[in-house]
Amino acid sequence: MSSINSLSYSLMFAKSLIFPKSEKKSIARKSLFGAVLCIGLSIVPLVVVTSVTNGMINGMTERIIGLSSSHIQAYIAPNISRVKTAENFIEFAQTAADCKGITGVYPEVDVSALAAGKKARSGVEIRAVEKDVFVKNKSYASLFEIIEGDINSFVNPSDDEKRAPAVIGKKMAEDLELHAGDTFRIITTRTAGAPGSEDGFSKIVPKLSTFRIAAVVSSGYQELDQFWVFIPLETAYSSLSMETATFHVMLETENAFSPELVAIQKRVSENFGRYANVYRWDQIHTAEFENFSSTKVMLVFVMMLIVLVATVNISSAIVMLVMERQKEIAILKSIGAKPRGITFAFLLAAMACGAGGLVIGLPAGILLTVFSNQLVHGLERLVNWFSALGGGGEVHLMDPAYYLSEIPVEIPVNQVILIAIAVLLLSVLVSYLPSRKAGREKPLDILRKN
């Protein structure tokens, strides 16, 4: 009978498998709904982990590129005349602005030094930049949060101030017990004397400079900014020892992930010639981004294993469903139903269970992702309340020493679609064998057993 072999009949039979008309209690049906619930519960952490991991990695990547290396970074030779004064260095750096694709040029001098606060000392990375970089550079303006002070006193320092302004990170301010308006000292070293001098050898002499804290800032990623101290470029040349300084030109483009970045890098390299080595951000931070990618893959892999275990419940439910519906299968096959039609009906039932799990799991996972920051902060307050009752210390679930202080909420639509497709495919694959067995059942054998 052609009607028995039609797709519409398979759909009707699959519907009767999931929603039977009889009121008879069915263990298989309960197992199906239990499998739907298990799949839904397993999808929730998969969506949350995927979304949060994407947000975290993208947030860290944005800060590393925007605040540390920029899109392209040129390492300038330290002993050339073009870097002997701040004016010459700025003028030399601005020649890169003529390169096609460059949208921002930010010269910078880095010096390793020692910072001395009121009661403590710490090694620091001095970043000497142009005064208006916190306004001109979009990444600085959007990614740095001002914790204390006023960034304008760095951009436009008052003529009445005797001390040069500096901007320091939140972690360093805490370690050195410093606040906006306080002064602190920067200690660098210089070489005094020479092998031809009277005493016959050179000496390492410390050089002391005092700065006023204009602002305390945080990027939300402590591992990145905990040792940074920003000072004006001109001040570095006049106040610090430049013997160990490194000279960089940070270059921004329209898009750090553009395929044109390689061509722009080549043009910048030709512009600076033999005076600079030019690198893209992905060349400078290769290790960090490989670590991010491997971590993301492992987390998703573990979550998919959980989903796979949950979909196995569908296979068990289909086996029980086949056992309960043997008489119906025998009757259908005796009037002309084809094995593939029976198999297809059970596969449709399995896919419907997977779809039901998606209907439960996807909205719940997306909802938890959207309110992830509120949930983490609420859980943190609850944990600290119990910790205080027990006399313990304060607990930070999102410690900025290892993570971003705030989770960037980001729903990866493409990956959510892939999750949905994967769940449906797994539901069908794990149910194929029992469904195929149902299609191969012989009517006479079934009737003899029953």
Short mmCIF file of C-alpha atoms in Angstrom, two decimals:
data_model
loop_
_atom_site.label_atom_id
_atom_site.label_comp_id
_atom_site.label_asym_id
_atom_site.label_seq_id
_atom_site.Cartn_x
_atom_site.Cartn_y
_atom_site.Cartn_z
CA MET A 1 0.00 0.00 0.00
CA SER A 2 1.43 3.34 -1.07
CA SER A 3 -0.20 5.15 1.85
CA ILE A 4 1.61 2.90 4.31
CA ASN A 5 4.96 3.86 2.76
CA SER A 6 4.27 7.56 2.61
CA LEU A 7 6.07 10.18 4.69
CA SER A 8 2.78 11.41 6.08
CA TYR A 9 2.05 7.99 7.59
CA SER A 10 5.50 7.82 9.17
CA LEU A 11 4.83 11.20 10.72
CA MET A 12 1.45 10.05 12.02
CA PHE A 13 2.95 6.88 13.50
CA ALA A 14 5.79 8.87 15.11
CA LYS A 15 3.17 11.19 16.61
CA SER A 16 1.29 8.24 18.04
CA LEU A 17 4.52 6.93 19.55
CA ILE A 18 5.09 10.15 21.49
CA PHE A 19 1.47 11.09 22.19
CA PRO A 20 -0.60 7.89 22.23
CA LYS A 21 -4.39 8.24 22.28
CA SER A 22 -4.91 5.54 24.90
CA GLU A 23 -4.78 6.46 28.56
CA LYS A 24 -2.81 3.32 29.40
CA LYS A 25 0.27 3.98 31.47
CA SER A 26 3.43 3.63 29.43
CA ILE A 27 6.87 3.17 30.96
CA ALA A 28 8.47 3.88 27.57
CA ARG A 29 6.64 7.18 27.27
CA LYS A 30 7.84 8.21 30.72
CA SER A 31 11.36 7.26 29.68
CA LEU A 32 11.05 9.46 26.58
CA PHE A 33 10.00 12.48 28.61
CA GLY A 34 12.76 11.71 31.11
CA ALA A 35 15.26 11.67 28.23
CA VAL A 36 13.92 15.04 27.03
CA LEU A 37 14.47 16.49 30.49
CA CYS A 38 18.00 15.06 30.73
CA ILE A 39 18.93 16.53 27.34
CA GLY A 40 17.49 19.89 28.33
CA LEU A 41 19.47 19.93 31.59
CA SER A 42 22.69 18.96 29.78
CA ILE A 43 22.24 21.70 27.16
CA VAL A 44 21.97 24.44 29.81
CA PRO A 45 25.63 24.20 31.01
CA LEU A 46 26.81 23.70 27.43
CA VAL A 47 25.22 26.97 26.30
CA VAL A 48 26.38 28.83 29.43
CA VAL A 49 29.96 27.53 29.22
CA THR A 50 30.18 28.25 25.49
CA SER A 51 28.77 31.77 25.87
CA VAL A 52 30.79 32.70 28.96
CA THR A 53 34.01 31.23 27.52
CA ASN A 54 33.50 33.16 24.28
CA GLY A 55 32.80 36.36 26.20
CA MET A 56 35.82 35.89 28.46
CA ILE A 57 38.22 35.04 25.65
CA ASN A 58 36.95 37.85 23.43
CA GLY A 59 37.14 40.29 26.36
CA MET A 60 40.72 39.27 27.18
CA THR A 61 41.68 39.35 23.51
CA GLU A 62 40.21 42.83 23.09
CA ARG A 63 42.22 44.11 26.07
CA ILE A 64 45.46 42.42 25.05
CA ILE A 65 45.24 43.84 21.53
CA GLY A 66 43.87 47.27 22.42
CA LEU A 67 45.93 48.01 25.53
CA SER A 68 49.12 45.98 25.16
CA SER A 69 50.31 45.43 21.60
CA SER A 70 47.79 47.27 19.40
CA HIS A 71 47.00 45.79 15.98
CA ILE A 72 50.55 46.20 14.68
CA GLN A 73 53.64 47.00 16.72
CA ALA A 74 56.94 48.32 15.41
CA TYR A 75 60.07 47.77 17.54
CA ILE A 76 62.38 50.71 16.82
CA ALA A 77 66.18 50.41 17.03
CA PRO A 78 67.31 52.12 20.27
CA ASN A 79 70.56 53.72 19.10
CA ILE A 80 69.40 55.81 16.17
CA SER A 81 69.07 59.58 16.15
CA ARG A 82 65.34 59.36 15.52
CA VAL A 83 64.70 58.28 19.14
CA LYS A 84 67.19 60.52 20.93
CA THR A 85 64.54 63.11 21.84
CA ALA A 86 60.80 62.90 22.38
CA GLU A 87 60.12 65.30 19.53
CA ASN A 88 62.22 63.29 17.07
CA PHE A 89 60.59 60.02 18.14
CA ILE A 90 57.05 61.38 17.76
CA GLU A 91 57.92 62.84 14.35
CA PHE A 92 59.47 59.55 13.22
CA ALA A 93 56.45 57.55 14.45
CA GLN A 94 53.99 59.79 12.61
CA THR A 95 55.53 58.83 9.26
CA ALA A 96 53.63 55.51 9.60
CA ALA A 97 50.34 57.42 9.44
CA ASP A 98 50.89 57.79 5.70
CA CYS A 99 50.64 54.01 5.24
CA LYS A 100 47.35 52.87 3.74
CA GLY A 101 45.15 51.18 6.34
CA ILE A 102 46.66 52.84 9.44
CA THR A 103 44.11 54.75 11.53
CA GLY A 104 46.12 55.51 14.68
CA VAL A 105 49.79 55.99 15.58
CA TYR A 106 50.93 55.92 19.23
CA PRO A 107 54.66 56.15 20.03
CA GLU A 108 55.68 54.58 23.34
CA VAL A 109 58.84 54.06 25.40
CA ASP A 110 59.00 51.17 27.89
CA VAL A 111 61.39 51.11 30.84
CA SER A 112 61.63 48.47 33.58
CA ALA A 113 61.99 50.16 36.97
CA LEU A 114 61.30 49.95 40.69
CA ALA A 115 58.39 51.87 42.24
CA ALA A 116 58.50 52.88 45.91
CA GLY A 117 55.29 53.75 47.72
CA LYS A 118 54.58 54.65 51.33
CA LYS A 119 55.39 51.27 52.81
CA ALA A 120 56.26 48.95 49.95
CA ARG A 121 58.15 48.59 46.70
CA SER A 122 57.36 46.79 43.49
CA GLY A 123 58.87 46.14 40.10
CA VAL A 124 56.99 48.08 37.42
CA GLU A 125 56.80 48.52 33.68
CA ILE A 126 56.97 52.22 32.84
CA ARG A 127 54.97 53.03 29.71
CA ALA A 128 55.82 56.53 28.51
CA VAL A 129 53.05 57.69 26.17
CA GLU A 130 51.68 60.89 24.69
CA LYS A 131 49.56 62.81 27.19
CA ASP A 132 46.37 62.58 25.14
CA VAL A 133 46.57 58.82 24.53
CA PHE A 134 43.76 58.12 27.04
CA VAL A 135 41.47 60.33 24.97
CA LYS A 136 42.79 59.78 21.44
CA ASN A 137 43.11 55.99 21.63
CA LYS A 138 39.62 54.45 21.50
CA SER A 139 40.74 51.26 23.27
CA TYR A 140 42.23 53.23 26.17
CA ALA A 141 39.12 55.40 26.42
CA SER A 142 36.68 52.46 26.46
CA LEU A 143 38.55 49.65 28.21
CA PHE A 144 40.18 51.51 31.12
CA GLU A 145 37.91 52.16 34.09
CA ILE A 146 38.93 55.11 36.28
CA ILE A 147 38.92 53.89 39.89
CA GLU A 148 40.26 57.07 41.50
CA GLY A 149 41.31 60.54 40.37
CA ASP A 150 40.77 62.33 37.10
CA ILE A 151 42.40 61.34 33.84
CA ASN A 152 42.21 64.95 32.66
CA SER A 153 44.95 65.88 35.12
CA PHE A 154 47.20 63.53 33.11
CA VAL A 155 46.02 64.77 29.73
CA ASN A 156 46.18 68.45 30.72
CA PRO A 157 48.37 68.77 33.83
CA SER A 158 48.21 72.03 35.75
CA ASP A 159 51.20 74.38 35.50
CA ASP A 160 51.11 74.72 39.29
CA GLU A 161 51.93 71.06 39.83
CA LYS A 162 55.57 70.47 40.69
CA ARG A 163 55.45 66.73 40.09
CA ALA A 164 54.90 65.05 36.74
CA PRO A 165 51.61 63.11 36.52
CA ALA A 166 51.35 59.33 36.35
CA VAL A 167 48.55 56.81 35.90
CA ILE A 168 48.89 53.48 37.70
CA GLY A 169 46.93 50.24 37.81
CA LYS A 170 44.52 49.33 40.59
CA LYS A 171 46.55 46.33 41.79
CA MET A 172 49.74 48.36 42.09
CA ALA A 173 47.95 51.14 43.97
CA GLU A 174 46.72 48.54 46.46
CA ASP A 175 50.15 46.92 46.83
CA LEU A 176 51.94 50.24 47.33
CA GLU A 177 49.07 51.71 49.41
CA LEU A 178 48.73 54.69 47.09
CA HIS A 179 45.75 56.82 46.10
CA ALA A 180 45.05 59.56 43.58
CA GLY A 181 46.99 62.70 44.54
CA ASP A 182 49.77 60.80 46.36
CA THR A 183 53.38 60.95 45.25
CA PHE A 184 55.64 57.97 44.70
CA ARG A 185 59.16 57.40 43.42
CA ILE A 186 60.45 55.62 40.34
CA ILE A 187 63.96 54.21 40.53
CA THR A 188 65.87 53.46 37.32
CA THR A 189 69.57 52.82 36.79
CA ARG A 190 72.23 54.41 34.67
CA THR A 191 75.88 53.65 34.00
CA ALA A 192 78.42 56.11 35.44
CA GLY A 193 82.06 56.11 34.45
CA ALA A 194 83.74 54.02 31.76
CA PRO A 195 86.55 51.53 31.41
CA GLY A 196 88.88 54.41 30.57
CA SER A 197 87.98 56.48 33.63
CA GLU A 198 90.19 57.08 36.66
CA ASP A 199 88.94 54.12 38.64
CA GLY A 200 89.15 51.89 35.58
CA PHE A 201 85.55 50.55 35.53
CA SER A 202 81.95 51.67 35.16
CA LYS A 203 79.36 51.86 37.93
CA ILE A 204 75.62 51.25 38.03
CA VAL A 205 74.06 54.30 39.65
CA PRO A 206 70.35 54.55 40.63
CA LYS A 207 68.34 57.50 39.32
CA LEU A 208 65.37 58.68 41.38
CA SER A 209 62.29 60.45 39.99
CA THR A 210 59.13 61.50 41.83
CA PHE A 211 55.64 61.44 40.29
CA ARG A 212 52.14 62.43 41.34
CA ILE A 213 49.29 59.95 40.81
CA ALA A 214 46.74 61.58 38.52
CA ALA A 215 44.46 58.55 38.32
CA VAL A 216 44.16 54.90 39.29
CA VAL A 217 42.74 52.76 36.49
CA SER A 218 41.79 49.15 35.81
CA SER A 219 41.27 47.23 32.58
CA GLY A 220 39.28 44.56 34.44
CA TYR A 221 42.06 42.03 33.70
CA GLN A 222 44.63 42.25 36.50
CA GLU A 223 47.18 39.93 34.92
CA LEU A 224 47.53 42.40 32.07
CA ASP A 225 47.79 45.77 33.85
CA GLN A 226 49.07 45.02 37.37
CA PHE A 227 52.61 46.34 36.66
CA TRP A 228 51.78 49.25 34.36
CA VAL A 229 52.67 52.85 35.18
CA PHE A 230 51.88 55.47 32.51
CA ILE A 231 53.86 58.71 32.38
CA PRO A 232 54.15 61.45 29.71
CA LEU A 233 56.61 60.68 26.94
CA GLU A 234 58.50 63.95 27.40
CA THR A 235 58.88 63.29 31.14
CA ALA A 236 60.51 59.92 30.47
CA TYR A 237 63.21 61.56 28.38
CA SER A 238 63.87 64.27 30.97
CA SER A 239 63.51 62.27 34.22
CA LEU A 240 64.36 58.62 33.64
CA SER A 241 67.46 56.75 32.60
CA MET A 242 66.87 55.63 29.02
CA GLU A 243 69.78 53.18 28.81
CA THR A 244 67.54 50.11 29.01
CA ALA A 245 64.50 51.65 27.29
CA THR A 246 62.71 49.99 24.40
CA PHE A 247 60.98 52.06 21.74
CA HIS A 248 57.68 51.01 20.17
CA VAL A 249 55.19 52.48 17.76
CA MET A 250 51.68 51.12 18.33
CA LEU A 251 49.61 51.15 15.14
CA GLU A 252 45.85 50.73 14.86
CA THR A 253 43.83 49.68 11.81
CA GLU A 254 40.12 49.47 11.05
CA ASN A 255 39.94 45.81 12.08
CA ALA A 256 42.50 43.74 13.98
CA PHE A 257 41.11 40.55 12.39
CA SER A 258 41.07 41.80 8.82
CA PRO A 259 42.88 39.67 6.20
CA GLU A 260 44.43 42.96 5.01
CA LEU A 261 46.51 43.13 8.21
CA VAL A 262 49.40 41.23 6.60
CA ALA A 263 49.56 43.68 3.70
CA ILE A 264 49.41 46.65 6.09
CA GLN A 265 52.24 45.12 8.15
CA LYS A 266 54.35 44.87 4.99
CA ARG A 267 53.71 48.53 4.07
CA VAL A 268 54.63 49.69 7.60
CA SER A 269 57.81 47.60 7.50
CA GLU A 270 58.79 49.20 4.17
CA ASN A 271 58.03 52.64 5.61
CA PHE A 272 60.33 52.24 8.65
CA GLY A 273 62.95 50.32 6.67
CA ARG A 274 65.89 48.83 8.53
CA TYR A 275 65.20 50.91 11.63
CA ALA A 276 62.34 48.73 12.88
CA ASN A 277 61.01 45.19 13.17
CA VAL A 278 57.26 45.10 12.60
CA TYR A 279 54.91 42.44 14.02
CA ARG A 280 51.18 41.79 14.05
CA TRP A 281 49.33 41.24 17.32
CA ASP A 282 48.83 37.52 16.59
CA GLN A 283 52.60 37.10 16.18
CA ILE A 284 53.37 38.84 19.48
CA HIS A 285 50.77 36.96 21.54
CA THR A 286 50.83 33.56 19.83
CA ALA A 287 51.19 31.57 23.07
CA GLU A 288 48.31 33.34 24.85
CA PHE A 289 45.84 32.85 22.00
CA GLU A 290 46.79 29.20 21.46
CA ASN A 291 46.14 28.68 25.18
CA PHE A 292 42.76 30.43 24.89
CA SER A 293 41.77 28.29 21.91
CA SER A 294 42.79 24.97 23.50
CA THR A 295 40.96 25.85 26.73
CA LYS A 296 37.81 26.69 24.82
CA VAL A 297 37.95 23.46 22.79
CA MET A 298 38.46 21.31 25.89
CA LEU A 299 35.55 22.93 27.77
CA VAL A 300 33.18 22.48 24.83
CA PHE A 301 34.40 18.88 24.36
CA VAL A 302 33.64 18.02 28.00
CA MET A 303 30.20 19.63 27.78
CA MET A 304 29.41 17.73 24.55
CA LEU A 305 30.30 14.47 26.33
CA ILE A 306 27.65 15.33 28.91
CA VAL A 307 25.13 15.89 26.11
CA LEU A 308 26.15 12.57 24.51
CA VAL A 309 25.50 10.73 27.78
CA ALA A 310 22.10 12.42 28.01
CA THR A 311 21.15 11.42 24.45
CA VAL A 312 21.93 7.77 25.25
CA ASN A 313 18.78 7.90 27.40
CA ILE A 314 16.83 8.35 24.18
CA SER A 315 18.25 5.09 22.85
CA SER A 316 17.11 3.27 25.99
CA ALA A 317 13.66 4.87 25.74
CA ILE A 318 13.35 3.84 22.06
CA VAL A 319 14.23 0.23 22.97
CA MET A 320 11.42 0.21 25.55
CA LEU A 321 9.07 1.89 23.08
CA VAL A 322 9.78 -0.81 20.46
CA MET A 323 9.03 -3.52 23.02
CA GLU A 324 5.71 -1.87 23.98
CA ARG A 325 4.62 -1.33 20.38
CA GLN A 326 5.49 -4.76 18.98
CA LYS A 327 1.86 -5.67 18.30
CA GLU A 328 1.29 -2.44 16.37
CA ILE A 329 4.48 -3.01 14.38
CA ALA A 330 3.32 -6.54 13.52
CA ILE A 331 -0.09 -5.33 12.37
CA LEU A 332 1.40 -2.51 10.29
CA LYS A 333 3.89 -4.80 8.59
CA SER A 334 1.21 -7.41 7.95
CA ILE A 335 -0.82 -4.87 5.96
CA GLY A 336 2.16 -3.72 3.92
CA ALA A 337 4.31 -1.30 5.98
CA LYS A 338 7.93 -1.24 4.80
CA PRO A 339 10.83 -1.68 7.27
CA ARG A 340 12.30 1.71 6.40
CA GLY A 341 8.94 3.38 7.15
CA ILE A 342 8.84 1.83 10.65
CA THR A 343 12.50 2.72 11.22
CA PHE A 344 11.93 6.28 10.06
CA ALA A 345 8.96 6.71 12.42
CA PHE A 346 11.04 5.72 15.44
CA LEU A 347 13.92 7.98 14.29
CA LEU A 348 11.45 10.86 14.03
CA ALA A 349 10.34 10.13 17.59
CA ALA A 350 13.97 10.22 18.74
CA MET A 351 14.58 13.50 16.91
CA ALA A 352 11.45 14.97 18.48
CA CYS A 353 12.86 14.10 21.90
CA GLY A 354 16.09 15.90 21.03
CA ALA A 355 14.08 18.90 19.81
CA GLY A 356 12.13 18.88 23.06
CA GLY A 357 15.38 18.98 25.01
CA LEU A 358 16.48 21.97 22.92
CA VAL A 359 13.21 23.77 23.65
CA ILE A 360 13.92 23.35 27.38
CA GLY A 361 17.69 23.82 27.42
CA LEU A 362 18.41 26.63 24.97
CA PRO A 363 16.15 29.32 26.49
CA ALA A 364 17.27 28.39 30.02
CA GLY A 365 20.96 28.50 29.00
CA ILE A 366 20.59 31.85 27.22
CA LEU A 367 18.68 33.30 30.18
CA LEU A 368 21.39 32.20 32.63
CA THR A 369 24.06 33.67 30.34
CA VAL A 370 22.32 37.05 30.14
CA PHE A 371 22.13 37.27 33.94
CA SER A 372 25.47 35.55 34.58
CA ASN A 373 27.08 38.59 36.25
CA GLN A 374 24.14 39.05 38.61
CA LEU A 375 24.15 35.34 39.46
CA VAL A 376 27.90 35.30 40.15
CA HIS A 377 27.72 38.41 42.35
CA GLY A 378 24.74 37.02 44.24
CA LEU A 379 26.49 33.70 44.79
CA GLU A 380 29.64 35.57 45.84
CA ARG A 381 27.70 37.54 48.47
CA LEU A 382 26.13 34.31 49.75
CA VAL A 383 29.52 32.55 49.98
CA ASN A 384 31.08 35.55 51.76
CA TRP A 385 28.15 35.64 54.22
CA PHE A 386 28.78 32.02 55.18
CA SER A 387 32.53 32.68 55.21
CA ALA A 388 32.04 35.61 57.61
CA LEU A 389 29.95 33.41 59.92
CA GLY A 390 32.81 30.93 60.02
CA GLY A 391 35.46 33.60 60.54
CA GLY A 392 36.93 33.16 57.07
CA GLY A 393 38.21 35.79 54.65
CA GLU A 394 36.55 37.39 51.67
CA VAL A 395 36.11 35.19 48.59
CA HIS A 396 36.17 36.44 44.99
CA LEU A 397 34.58 34.01 42.54
CA MET A 398 35.66 36.17 39.60
CA ASP A 399 39.16 37.05 40.77
CA PRO A 400 40.60 39.60 38.28
CA ALA A 401 44.02 38.05 38.88
CA TYR A 402 42.87 35.16 36.67
CA TYR A 403 39.66 36.29 34.93
CA LEU A 404 37.92 39.46 33.88
CA SER A 405 36.22 41.17 36.81
CA GLU A 406 32.97 41.28 34.79
CA ILE A 407 31.79 38.60 32.37
CA PRO A 408 31.22 40.11 28.90
CA VAL A 409 27.76 38.80 27.99
CA GLU A 410 27.87 37.46 24.46
CA ILE A 411 25.51 34.92 22.87
CA PRO A 412 27.40 33.09 20.08
CA VAL A 413 24.50 32.58 17.67
CA ASN A 414 26.47 30.43 15.22
CA GLN A 415 27.66 28.12 17.97
CA VAL A 416 24.18 27.85 19.48
CA ILE A 417 22.90 26.76 16.05
CA LEU A 418 25.71 24.18 15.85
CA ILE A 419 24.78 22.90 19.31
CA ALA A 420 21.16 22.46 18.19
CA ILE A 421 22.20 20.59 15.05
CA ALA A 422 24.63 18.40 17.03
CA VAL A 423 21.96 17.47 19.59
CA LEU A 424 19.48 16.49 16.84
CA LEU A 425 22.11 14.41 15.02
CA LEU A 426 23.20 12.67 18.23
CA SER A 427 19.58 11.91 19.08
CA VAL A 428 19.15 10.19 15.70
CA LEU A 429 22.51 8.39 15.75
CA VAL A 430 22.13 6.82 19.20
CA SER A 431 18.59 5.67 18.29
CA TYR A 432 19.42 4.23 14.89
CA LEU A 433 20.14 0.65 15.97
CA PRO A 434 16.95 0.08 18.03
CA SER A 435 14.91 1.86 15.32
CA ARG A 436 16.45 -0.33 12.62
CA LYS A 437 15.73 -3.40 14.70
CA ALA A 438 12.08 -2.35 14.97
CA GLY A 439 11.87 -2.06 11.20
CA ARG A 440 13.30 -5.56 10.74
CA GLU A 441 10.89 -7.26 13.13
CA LYS A 442 8.93 -10.12 11.47
CA PRO A 443 5.16 -10.05 12.08
CA LEU A 444 4.85 -13.82 12.64
CA ASP A 445 7.68 -13.84 15.19
CA ILE A 446 6.10 -10.95 17.07
CA LEU A 447 2.65 -12.59 17.13
CA ARG A 448 4.13 -15.89 18.34
CA LYS A 449 5.92 -14.11 21.23
CA ASN A 450 2.73 -12.33 22.28
#
